[in-house]
Short mmCIF file of C-alpha atoms and ligand atoms in Angstrom, two decimals:
data_model
loop_
_atom_site.label_atom_id
_atom_site.label_comp_id
_atom_site.label_asym_id
_atom_site.label_seq_id
_atom_site.Cartn_x
_atom_site.Cartn_y
_atom_site.Cartn_z
CA MET A 5 36.32 81.67 48.55
CA LYS A 6 36.11 82.29 44.54
CA ILE A 7 37.44 79.58 42.68
CA LEU A 8 38.59 79.22 38.64
CA VAL A 9 38.09 76.03 37.42
CA LEU A 10 39.81 75.41 34.06
CA GLY A 11 38.89 73.34 31.53
CA SER A 12 35.99 72.40 29.40
CA GLY A 13 34.73 68.74 29.96
CA ALA A 14 32.50 67.02 31.72
CA ARG A 15 34.99 66.09 34.46
CA GLU A 16 34.90 70.17 35.02
CA HIS A 17 31.16 70.71 35.03
CA ALA A 18 31.16 67.50 37.58
CA LEU A 19 33.56 70.04 39.57
CA VAL A 20 31.73 72.85 39.12
CA LYS A 21 28.21 71.26 40.41
CA GLY A 22 30.09 69.35 43.00
CA LEU A 23 31.16 72.89 44.41
CA ILE A 24 27.84 74.09 44.19
CA ARG A 25 26.26 71.24 45.91
CA THR A 26 28.62 71.25 48.65
CA GLY A 27 27.90 74.91 49.86
CA THR A 28 29.78 76.96 47.09
CA SER A 29 27.55 79.75 45.39
CA SER A 30 27.65 79.59 41.88
CA GLU A 31 28.64 83.50 42.13
CA ASN A 32 31.84 82.25 43.29
CA ILE A 33 32.78 79.70 40.40
CA VAL A 34 34.43 81.04 37.26
CA CYS A 35 35.23 78.32 34.53
CA ALA A 36 37.27 78.57 31.51
CA PRO A 37 36.84 77.96 29.11
CA GLY A 38 33.76 75.98 30.05
CA ASN A 39 31.15 74.70 27.72
CA ALA A 40 27.06 75.04 27.09
CA GLY A 41 26.37 73.01 30.42
CA ILE A 42 28.81 74.72 32.18
CA PHE A 43 27.98 78.03 31.48
CA GLN A 44 24.08 77.15 32.72
CA ASP A 45 25.62 76.67 36.19
CA ALA A 46 28.81 79.32 36.72
CA GLN A 47 30.61 81.98 34.78
CA CYS A 48 32.38 81.12 31.72
CA VAL A 49 35.35 82.82 30.28
CA ALA A 50 37.30 82.87 27.21
CA LEU A 51 40.56 82.34 28.76
CA ASP A 52 43.22 80.32 27.38
CA PRO A 53 43.59 77.57 30.24
CA ASN A 54 47.15 76.12 28.93
CA ASN A 55 48.73 79.76 29.27
CA PRO A 56 50.29 80.41 32.58
CA GLY A 57 50.82 84.22 31.89
CA GLU A 58 47.12 84.60 31.01
CA VAL A 59 45.85 82.62 33.74
CA THR A 60 47.80 83.92 36.54
CA GLU A 61 47.04 87.62 35.61
CA PHE A 62 43.32 86.75 35.37
CA SER A 63 43.54 85.30 39.14
CA LYS A 64 45.34 88.23 40.24
CA ALA A 65 43.24 90.59 38.67
CA ASN A 66 39.92 88.99 39.75
CA ARG A 67 40.76 88.55 43.39
CA ILE A 68 40.79 84.57 42.80
CA ASP A 69 41.43 82.40 45.86
CA LEU A 70 41.63 78.97 44.33
CA VAL A 71 42.66 77.74 40.81
CA VAL A 72 41.18 73.81 40.38
CA ILE A 73 42.82 72.55 37.15
CA GLY A 74 40.75 70.09 35.47
CA PRO A 75 42.81 68.67 32.52
CA GLU A 76 46.53 67.93 32.04
CA ALA A 77 47.54 70.01 29.67
CA PRO A 78 47.58 73.15 31.82
CA LEU A 79 49.48 71.11 34.33
CA VAL A 80 52.23 70.24 31.70
CA ALA A 81 52.52 73.79 30.64
CA GLY A 82 53.41 74.94 34.01
CA VAL A 83 50.34 76.84 34.75
CA SER A 84 49.95 75.69 38.24
CA ASP A 85 53.96 76.89 38.77
CA ALA A 86 53.40 80.49 37.65
CA LEU A 87 50.06 80.53 39.83
CA ARG A 88 52.27 79.33 42.85
CA ALA A 89 54.95 81.83 42.58
CA ALA A 90 52.77 84.54 42.06
CA GLY A 91 50.93 83.26 45.49
CA ILE A 92 48.09 82.13 44.55
CA ALA A 93 46.61 78.72 46.02
CA VAL A 94 46.28 76.23 43.18
CA PHE A 95 45.01 72.60 42.92
CA GLY A 96 47.34 71.03 40.29
CA PRO A 97 50.64 69.86 40.66
CA SER A 98 53.86 71.45 39.69
CA SER A 99 54.99 70.26 35.37
CA ALA A 100 57.86 68.49 37.05
CA ALA A 101 55.25 66.62 39.61
CA ALA A 102 52.91 65.71 36.58
CA ALA A 103 55.59 63.63 35.09
CA LEU A 104 53.79 61.02 37.56
CA GLU A 105 51.31 61.00 34.27
CA GLY A 106 53.12 62.54 31.73
CA SER A 107 55.98 59.83 31.85
CA LYS A 108 55.31 56.09 32.24
CA ALA A 109 59.16 55.53 32.66
CA PHE A 110 59.23 58.25 35.14
CA ALA A 111 56.02 56.53 37.03
CA LYS A 112 57.39 53.23 37.53
CA GLU A 113 61.09 54.66 38.58
CA ILE A 114 59.03 56.58 41.46
CA MET A 115 57.22 53.33 41.98
CA ALA A 116 60.58 51.33 42.35
CA ALA A 117 62.65 53.61 44.66
CA ALA A 118 58.99 53.61 47.16
CA ASP A 119 58.38 49.84 46.26
CA VAL A 120 54.88 50.32 45.32
CA PRO A 121 53.16 47.13 43.99
CA THR A 122 53.12 47.60 40.04
CA GLY A 123 53.69 45.22 37.00
CA LEU A 124 56.94 44.44 35.29
CA ALA A 125 58.08 46.51 32.70
CA ARG A 126 60.87 47.30 30.14
CA LYS A 127 61.94 50.57 28.76
CA CYS A 128 62.31 50.06 24.79
CA PHE A 129 63.95 52.42 22.18
CA ASN A 130 63.77 50.60 18.96
CA LEU A 131 61.63 47.58 17.56
CA GLU A 132 64.36 45.10 18.49
CA GLU A 133 64.07 45.88 21.74
CA VAL A 134 60.11 45.90 21.83
CA SER A 135 60.16 42.58 20.08
CA GLY A 136 62.54 40.84 23.01
CA ALA A 137 60.68 42.42 25.54
CA LEU A 138 57.09 41.21 24.09
CA ASP A 139 58.76 37.41 23.62
CA GLU A 140 59.85 37.78 26.99
CA PHE A 141 56.27 38.68 28.54
CA GLY A 142 54.34 36.81 26.37
CA SER A 143 50.67 37.82 25.42
CA PRO A 144 48.49 39.38 25.99
CA PHE A 145 50.98 41.91 24.90
CA VAL A 146 50.89 45.18 26.46
CA VAL A 147 52.86 48.25 24.52
CA LYS A 148 53.04 51.92 25.83
CA ALA A 149 53.82 55.15 24.79
CA ASP A 150 56.50 57.07 27.08
CA GLY A 151 54.58 60.40 26.79
CA LEU A 152 51.77 62.13 26.13
CA ALA A 153 49.19 60.42 23.55
CA ALA A 154 45.93 61.88 23.79
CA GLY A 155 44.85 58.42 25.47
CA LYS A 156 45.35 56.31 22.19
CA GLY A 157 49.47 55.62 23.74
CA VAL A 158 48.63 51.88 25.02
CA ILE A 159 47.31 48.36 23.45
CA VAL A 160 46.74 45.39 24.90
CA THR A 161 46.49 43.13 22.05
CA SER A 162 47.14 39.37 21.39
CA ASP A 163 48.35 39.67 17.93
CA LYS A 164 52.27 40.16 17.86
CA THR A 165 52.28 42.17 14.69
CA ALA A 166 49.80 44.89 15.85
CA ALA A 167 51.96 45.45 19.32
CA LEU A 168 54.66 46.11 16.79
CA GLU A 169 52.88 48.49 14.78
CA HIS A 170 51.57 50.01 17.55
CA ALA A 171 55.50 50.54 18.70
CA GLU A 172 56.84 51.68 15.88
CA ASN A 173 54.05 54.61 15.35
CA PHE A 174 55.36 56.00 18.53
CA ILE A 175 59.09 55.40 18.22
CA GLN A 176 58.65 57.12 14.74
CA GLN A 177 57.50 60.24 16.81
CA GLY A 178 60.48 60.10 19.00
CA MET A 179 58.99 58.40 22.06
CA GLY A 180 60.32 56.37 23.85
CA ILE A 181 58.02 52.49 24.67
CA LEU A 182 56.90 50.90 27.76
CA VAL A 183 56.50 47.10 27.00
CA GLU A 184 54.51 45.91 29.85
CA GLU A 185 53.67 42.45 31.40
CA PHE A 186 50.01 41.66 31.21
CA LEU A 187 47.82 42.42 34.62
CA ALA A 188 44.57 40.40 34.98
CA GLY A 189 41.92 41.28 37.52
CA GLU A 190 39.24 44.27 38.01
CA GLU A 191 40.54 47.66 37.56
CA VAL A 192 39.90 49.97 40.13
CA SER A 193 40.14 54.20 40.47
CA LEU A 194 40.93 55.33 43.44
CA PHE A 195 41.78 59.26 43.64
CA PHE A 196 43.90 60.62 46.40
CA LEU A 197 43.74 64.39 47.38
CA SER A 198 46.99 65.32 48.06
CA ASP A 199 49.13 68.98 49.92
CA GLY A 200 52.63 67.20 49.23
CA THR A 201 52.65 65.21 52.61
CA THR A 202 49.19 64.38 53.23
CA VAL A 203 46.68 62.26 51.82
CA MET A 204 43.19 61.82 51.37
CA PRO A 205 41.01 59.03 49.90
CA LEU A 206 37.91 59.63 48.07
CA ALA A 207 35.72 56.89 46.54
CA PRO A 208 36.45 54.16 44.65
CA ALA A 209 35.08 54.10 41.66
CA GLN A 210 35.26 51.37 38.03
CA ASP A 211 35.62 52.88 34.73
CA PHE A 212 34.79 51.27 31.50
CA LYS A 213 37.61 51.98 29.03
CA ARG A 214 36.72 50.31 26.13
CA ALA A 215 34.06 51.59 23.22
CA PHE A 216 31.58 49.33 23.23
CA ASP A 217 29.66 46.73 25.40
CA ASN A 218 31.61 44.05 27.57
CA ASP A 219 34.81 45.39 26.94
CA GLU A 220 34.92 45.71 23.13
CA GLY A 221 36.53 47.46 20.75
CA PRO A 222 39.38 50.03 21.00
CA ASN A 223 40.51 51.85 24.66
CA THR A 224 38.47 55.16 25.23
CA GLY A 225 38.60 58.11 27.67
CA GLY A 226 36.31 56.30 29.38
CA MET A 227 32.73 55.86 28.66
CA GLY A 228 31.26 55.15 31.99
CA ALA A 229 31.58 54.77 35.80
CA TYR A 230 30.36 53.28 38.80
CA SER A 231 30.62 53.92 42.45
CA PRO A 232 31.02 52.40 45.02
CA LEU A 233 32.56 48.97 44.21
CA PRO A 234 30.68 46.76 46.70
CA TRP A 235 32.89 43.38 45.66
CA LEU A 236 36.20 45.28 47.15
CA PRO A 237 37.85 43.96 50.23
CA HIS A 238 36.66 46.24 53.38
CA ASN A 239 40.67 47.39 54.08
CA PHE A 240 40.90 47.85 50.11
CA VAL A 241 41.54 51.60 50.27
CA GLU A 242 43.53 51.63 53.75
CA GLU A 243 46.08 49.46 51.62
CA VAL A 244 46.31 51.39 48.97
CA THR A 245 46.61 54.76 50.92
CA ASN A 246 49.64 53.25 53.05
CA ARG A 247 51.22 51.14 50.08
CA VAL A 248 50.74 53.10 46.97
CA ALA A 249 49.71 56.81 48.09
CA LEU A 250 52.10 57.44 50.92
CA PRO A 251 54.88 55.93 49.36
CA THR A 252 54.12 58.00 46.44
CA ILE A 253 53.97 61.36 47.86
CA ARG A 254 56.69 60.96 49.85
CA GLN A 255 59.13 59.59 47.07
CA MET A 256 58.13 62.77 44.78
CA ALA A 257 58.59 64.97 48.23
CA SER A 258 61.90 63.31 49.04
CA MET A 259 63.04 64.36 45.46
CA GLY A 260 62.16 67.64 45.86
CA ASN A 261 58.90 67.19 43.62
CA PRO A 262 55.92 67.85 46.36
CA PHE A 263 53.04 66.32 44.71
CA VAL A 264 49.97 68.82 45.23
CA GLY A 265 46.28 67.93 44.06
CA LEU A 266 44.69 65.06 42.65
CA LEU A 267 47.05 61.58 42.69
CA TYR A 268 45.00 59.18 40.75
CA CYS A 269 45.63 55.65 41.09
CA GLY A 270 44.90 53.08 38.39
CA LEU A 271 44.98 49.55 39.80
CA ILE A 272 44.09 46.08 39.17
CA VAL A 273 42.82 43.74 41.81
CA THR A 274 45.32 40.80 40.60
CA GLU A 275 45.56 37.23 42.28
CA ARG A 276 48.66 38.86 43.61
CA GLY A 277 47.48 41.51 45.06
CA ILE A 278 46.74 45.64 44.17
CA LYS A 279 48.89 46.81 41.50
CA VAL A 280 49.40 49.79 39.98
CA ILE A 281 48.88 50.63 36.12
CA GLU A 282 49.11 54.23 35.96
CA PHE A 283 49.08 57.26 38.06
CA ASN A 284 47.45 60.16 36.62
CA ALA A 285 47.87 63.99 38.11
CA ARG A 286 44.45 65.02 37.87
CA PHE A 287 40.79 63.82 38.31
CA GLY A 288 39.72 61.42 36.04
CA ASP A 289 36.85 61.77 33.65
CA PRO A 290 34.00 59.96 33.85
CA GLU A 291 34.95 58.71 37.15
CA THR A 292 34.91 61.82 39.11
CA GLN A 293 30.75 62.22 37.64
CA VAL A 294 30.20 59.32 40.38
CA VAL A 295 32.92 60.21 42.94
CA LEU A 296 31.65 63.67 43.06
CA ARG A 297 27.93 63.04 43.00
CA ARG A 298 28.17 61.00 46.02
CA LEU A 299 30.30 64.06 48.18
CA LEU A 300 28.77 65.52 50.76
CA THR A 301 31.69 67.32 52.80
CA PRO A 302 32.48 71.00 51.22
CA LEU A 303 34.62 70.09 48.12
CA SER A 304 36.02 74.01 48.18
CA SER A 305 37.22 73.32 51.58
CA LEU A 306 38.82 70.15 50.81
CA LEU A 307 40.52 71.41 47.41
CA HIS A 308 41.83 74.62 49.13
CA ASN A 309 43.30 72.73 52.13
CA ALA A 310 45.19 70.46 49.93
CA ALA A 311 46.53 73.48 48.10
CA THR A 312 47.34 74.62 50.68
CA GLY A 313 49.42 71.93 52.83
CA GLN A 314 46.51 71.75 55.66
CA LEU A 315 45.08 68.02 54.63
CA ALA A 316 46.30 66.61 58.15
CA SER A 317 43.78 69.15 59.62
CA SER A 318 40.84 68.86 57.23
CA PRO A 319 37.71 67.01 57.61
CA GLU A 320 37.23 63.82 55.92
CA PRO A 321 35.46 63.79 53.06
CA GLY A 322 31.87 61.78 53.84
CA PHE A 323 29.96 60.23 51.12
CA ILE A 324 26.26 59.71 51.11
CA ASP A 325 24.97 55.95 51.24
CA GLU A 326 23.42 56.09 47.77
CA VAL A 327 24.52 55.00 44.67
CA ALA A 328 26.09 56.49 41.37
CA ILE A 329 26.68 55.74 37.97
CA THR A 330 27.62 57.65 34.96
CA VAL A 331 27.19 56.76 30.61
CA VAL A 332 28.62 58.89 28.93
CA LEU A 333 27.16 59.68 25.36
CA ALA A 334 30.04 59.72 22.38
CA SER A 335 29.17 61.01 19.18
CA GLU A 336 29.31 59.08 15.89
CA GLY A 337 32.90 57.43 15.69
CA TYR A 338 34.45 58.26 18.37
CA PRO A 339 37.01 57.46 19.44
CA VAL A 340 38.47 56.49 15.96
CA SER A 341 37.12 59.47 13.62
CA ALA A 342 35.72 62.29 14.50
CA ALA A 343 32.17 63.39 13.82
CA PRO A 344 30.63 66.71 12.22
CA THR A 345 29.15 69.07 14.33
CA ARG A 346 25.51 68.14 14.85
CA LYS A 347 22.07 69.26 16.66
CA ILE A 348 21.45 67.54 20.03
CA THR A 349 18.06 67.42 21.69
CA GLY A 350 16.25 66.28 24.91
CA LEU A 351 18.07 67.43 27.62
CA ALA A 352 15.97 68.97 29.53
CA GLU A 353 13.64 66.07 29.28
CA ALA A 354 16.22 63.60 30.05
CA GLU A 355 17.46 66.34 33.49
CA SER A 356 13.77 66.54 34.53
CA ASP A 357 14.22 63.35 36.71
CA GLN A 358 15.21 63.96 40.16
CA HIS A 359 17.90 61.29 39.94
CA ILE A 360 19.95 62.57 36.83
CA GLU A 361 21.85 65.37 36.44
CA ILE A 362 24.23 66.05 32.76
CA ALA A 363 27.63 66.98 32.87
CA HIS A 364 28.56 68.60 29.52
CA ALA A 365 31.17 67.93 27.50
CA ALA A 366 31.76 69.03 23.63
CA THR A 367 28.37 70.78 23.54
CA LYS A 368 28.20 74.39 22.65
CA LEU A 369 25.52 76.73 21.58
CA ASP A 370 24.84 77.70 18.00
CA GLY A 371 21.98 80.18 18.08
CA GLN A 372 19.42 78.52 20.14
CA ASP A 373 20.54 75.23 19.33
CA LEU A 374 22.64 73.03 21.15
CA VAL A 375 25.39 71.13 19.12
CA ALA A 376 27.49 68.33 20.13
CA THR A 377 31.17 68.80 18.83
CA GLY A 378 32.82 65.40 18.55
CA GLY A 379 34.04 62.73 20.92
CA ARG A 380 32.73 62.55 24.24
CA VAL A 381 29.59 64.27 24.00
CA LEU A 382 28.21 64.52 27.98
CA SER A 383 28.06 62.26 30.83
CA VAL A 384 24.42 61.46 32.14
CA VAL A 385 24.90 60.71 35.92
CA SER A 386 22.44 58.93 37.80
CA LEU A 387 22.35 58.30 42.03
CA ALA A 388 20.08 55.96 43.70
CA LYS A 389 19.09 53.63 46.15
CA ASN A 390 20.94 50.72 44.32
CA PHE A 391 22.40 49.73 41.05
CA SER A 392 19.35 48.47 39.27
CA LYS A 393 17.50 51.73 40.18
CA ALA A 394 20.44 54.19 39.02
CA ARG A 395 20.84 52.04 36.03
CA LYS A 396 16.82 52.59 35.42
CA HIS A 397 17.02 55.68 35.62
CA ALA A 398 20.49 56.63 33.85
CA TYR A 399 19.38 54.24 30.72
CA GLU A 400 15.50 56.17 30.54
CA ALA A 401 17.12 59.39 30.46
CA MET A 402 19.54 58.38 27.89
CA SER A 403 16.98 57.03 25.52
CA LYS A 404 15.61 60.79 25.71
CA ILE A 405 18.27 62.15 24.23
CA SER A 406 18.82 62.46 20.34
CA LEU A 407 22.09 62.87 18.16
CA GLU A 408 22.80 61.44 14.90
CA GLY A 409 25.16 58.65 15.19
CA SER A 410 26.04 58.86 18.54
CA HIS A 411 26.47 55.77 20.67
CA TYR A 412 26.56 54.83 24.59
CA ARG A 413 27.52 51.94 26.33
CA THR A 414 24.80 49.75 28.14
CA ASP A 415 25.99 47.52 30.67
CA ILE A 416 27.54 50.01 33.05
CA ALA A 417 27.37 48.89 36.49
CA LYS A 418 25.36 45.82 35.31
CA LYS A 419 27.79 43.22 37.34
CA VAL A 420 26.74 44.93 40.13
CA SER A 421 23.14 45.31 39.88
CA ASP A 422 20.40 42.55 39.70
CA ASP A 423 18.93 43.56 36.74
P1 LIG B 512 46.75 53.00 30.76
O1 LIG B 512 46.62 54.34 30.11
O2 LIG B 512 48.22 52.89 31.19
O3 LIG B 512 45.81 53.10 32.05
O4 LIG B 512 46.41 51.84 30.12
C1 LIG B 512 45.00 51.84 29.79
C2 LIG B 512 44.46 50.84 29.86
O5 LIG B 512 44.80 49.66 28.86
C3 LIG B 512 44.09 50.24 31.36
O6 LIG B 512 43.09 50.55 31.86
C4 LIG B 512 44.01 48.91 31.17
O7 LIG B 512 43.01 48.75 30.82
C5 LIG B 512 45.12 48.24 30.31
N1 LIG B 512 46.24 48.06 30.50
C6 LIG B 512 47.39 49.26 31.10
N2 LIG B 512 48.43 48.25 31.26
C7 LIG B 512 47.96 46.93 31.67
C8 LIG B 512 48.71 45.90 31.91
N3 LIG B 512 50.00 46.11 32.20
N4 LIG B 512 47.34 44.74 31.95
C9 LIG B 512 46.46 44.64 31.53
N5 LIG B 512 45.88 45.57 31.05
C10 LIG B 512 46.45 46.57 31.28
N1 LIG B 513 39.13 57.56 32.93
C1 LIG B 513 40.40 57.97 32.71
C2 LIG B 513 41.28 58.86 32.72
O1 LIG B 513 40.67 59.84 33.08
O2 LIG B 513 42.28 58.74 32.53
#
């Protein structure tokens, strides 16, 4: 099966590595546009992943059997719609179904209609309404932009002035605002493959969203993750399947918007039960790095079966009985400011440990040099018998990598480790 993966982040590198590890030959994988790390594992092509016509033409000309869409932008741009119209199998929802991620208000409507447990929310269009909703729910305040905001749309704060300023910024850009009740508890990311009518869960993971240790600093795209989660109740996955994923998929189908692709359920385990905080319409980054590192079942079949309505007859995904953690290396200033392009060294030494894989994100080759182009640069992924060992290997590998000004969290999976 010839597979085209769209995207250029560590998630896409983890997808490529996951495909190869579970049986796909690297000659049968093309990535657009990819990055310096993906280039070592598969063919990379300079194709605009957000251009539906270009992606469709390329897929036809190169006899691609399956297109796997990594990031959200191609979904919003209608790339999956164009591919489906051309009869090409695609793992990724239509732009209409991707609204489950793109519009938080739409997601709330779907959850209300399907009776999916989630926190209370008020949709607001001006600052007066925002202020009233903030007073109604009280501190800590949760304010979200109702639209794509490149990961910067959400603020959780006990400072009402900061909450109002955040709302004002997005209102000025013409966006609606969602004010939500604050939900306290552990966060879980659980991914479901969906073929529009059937869902299949992968393994739960936890993401570390804040920039610095002890959950301090601004929200980021994710600074690390681990999987599995030994503290979850035994029926957790079953409960999320039956109370969240299936009702959501059925609701989407009944509205004529079947969701085919990856339903990412962002959950909080509260004292009053499991609640959804968000849906995404794609694999999460960096959770994918740990979830797929443990996958044993051929990833190409799972994704192809989801893309072609055959999940019901698909084998269930199996996972190795070891644990995975990932630590993200971010460039100076991330997530607030952009760093200049800088040389990065030590990756070969870091990867010489058999427990370690490195998923590249913002890397490129500059002559002989590998350079980091800013933001989240790479994910160190570690697989071991237990979390103490996985942490030890991950941080030893990280200490071998040099990038001026860079930073990473040192507390990934610490609470589930003996050290
Ligand atoms: P979101 O983009 O909706 O996932 O929000 C980003 C992060 O903000 C989440 O991962 C949570 O850590 C936090 N967050 C969002 N909504 C809530 C909420 N209602 N209660 C508590 N924390 C939240
Ligand atoms: N790690 C969070 C996300 O992918 O949205």
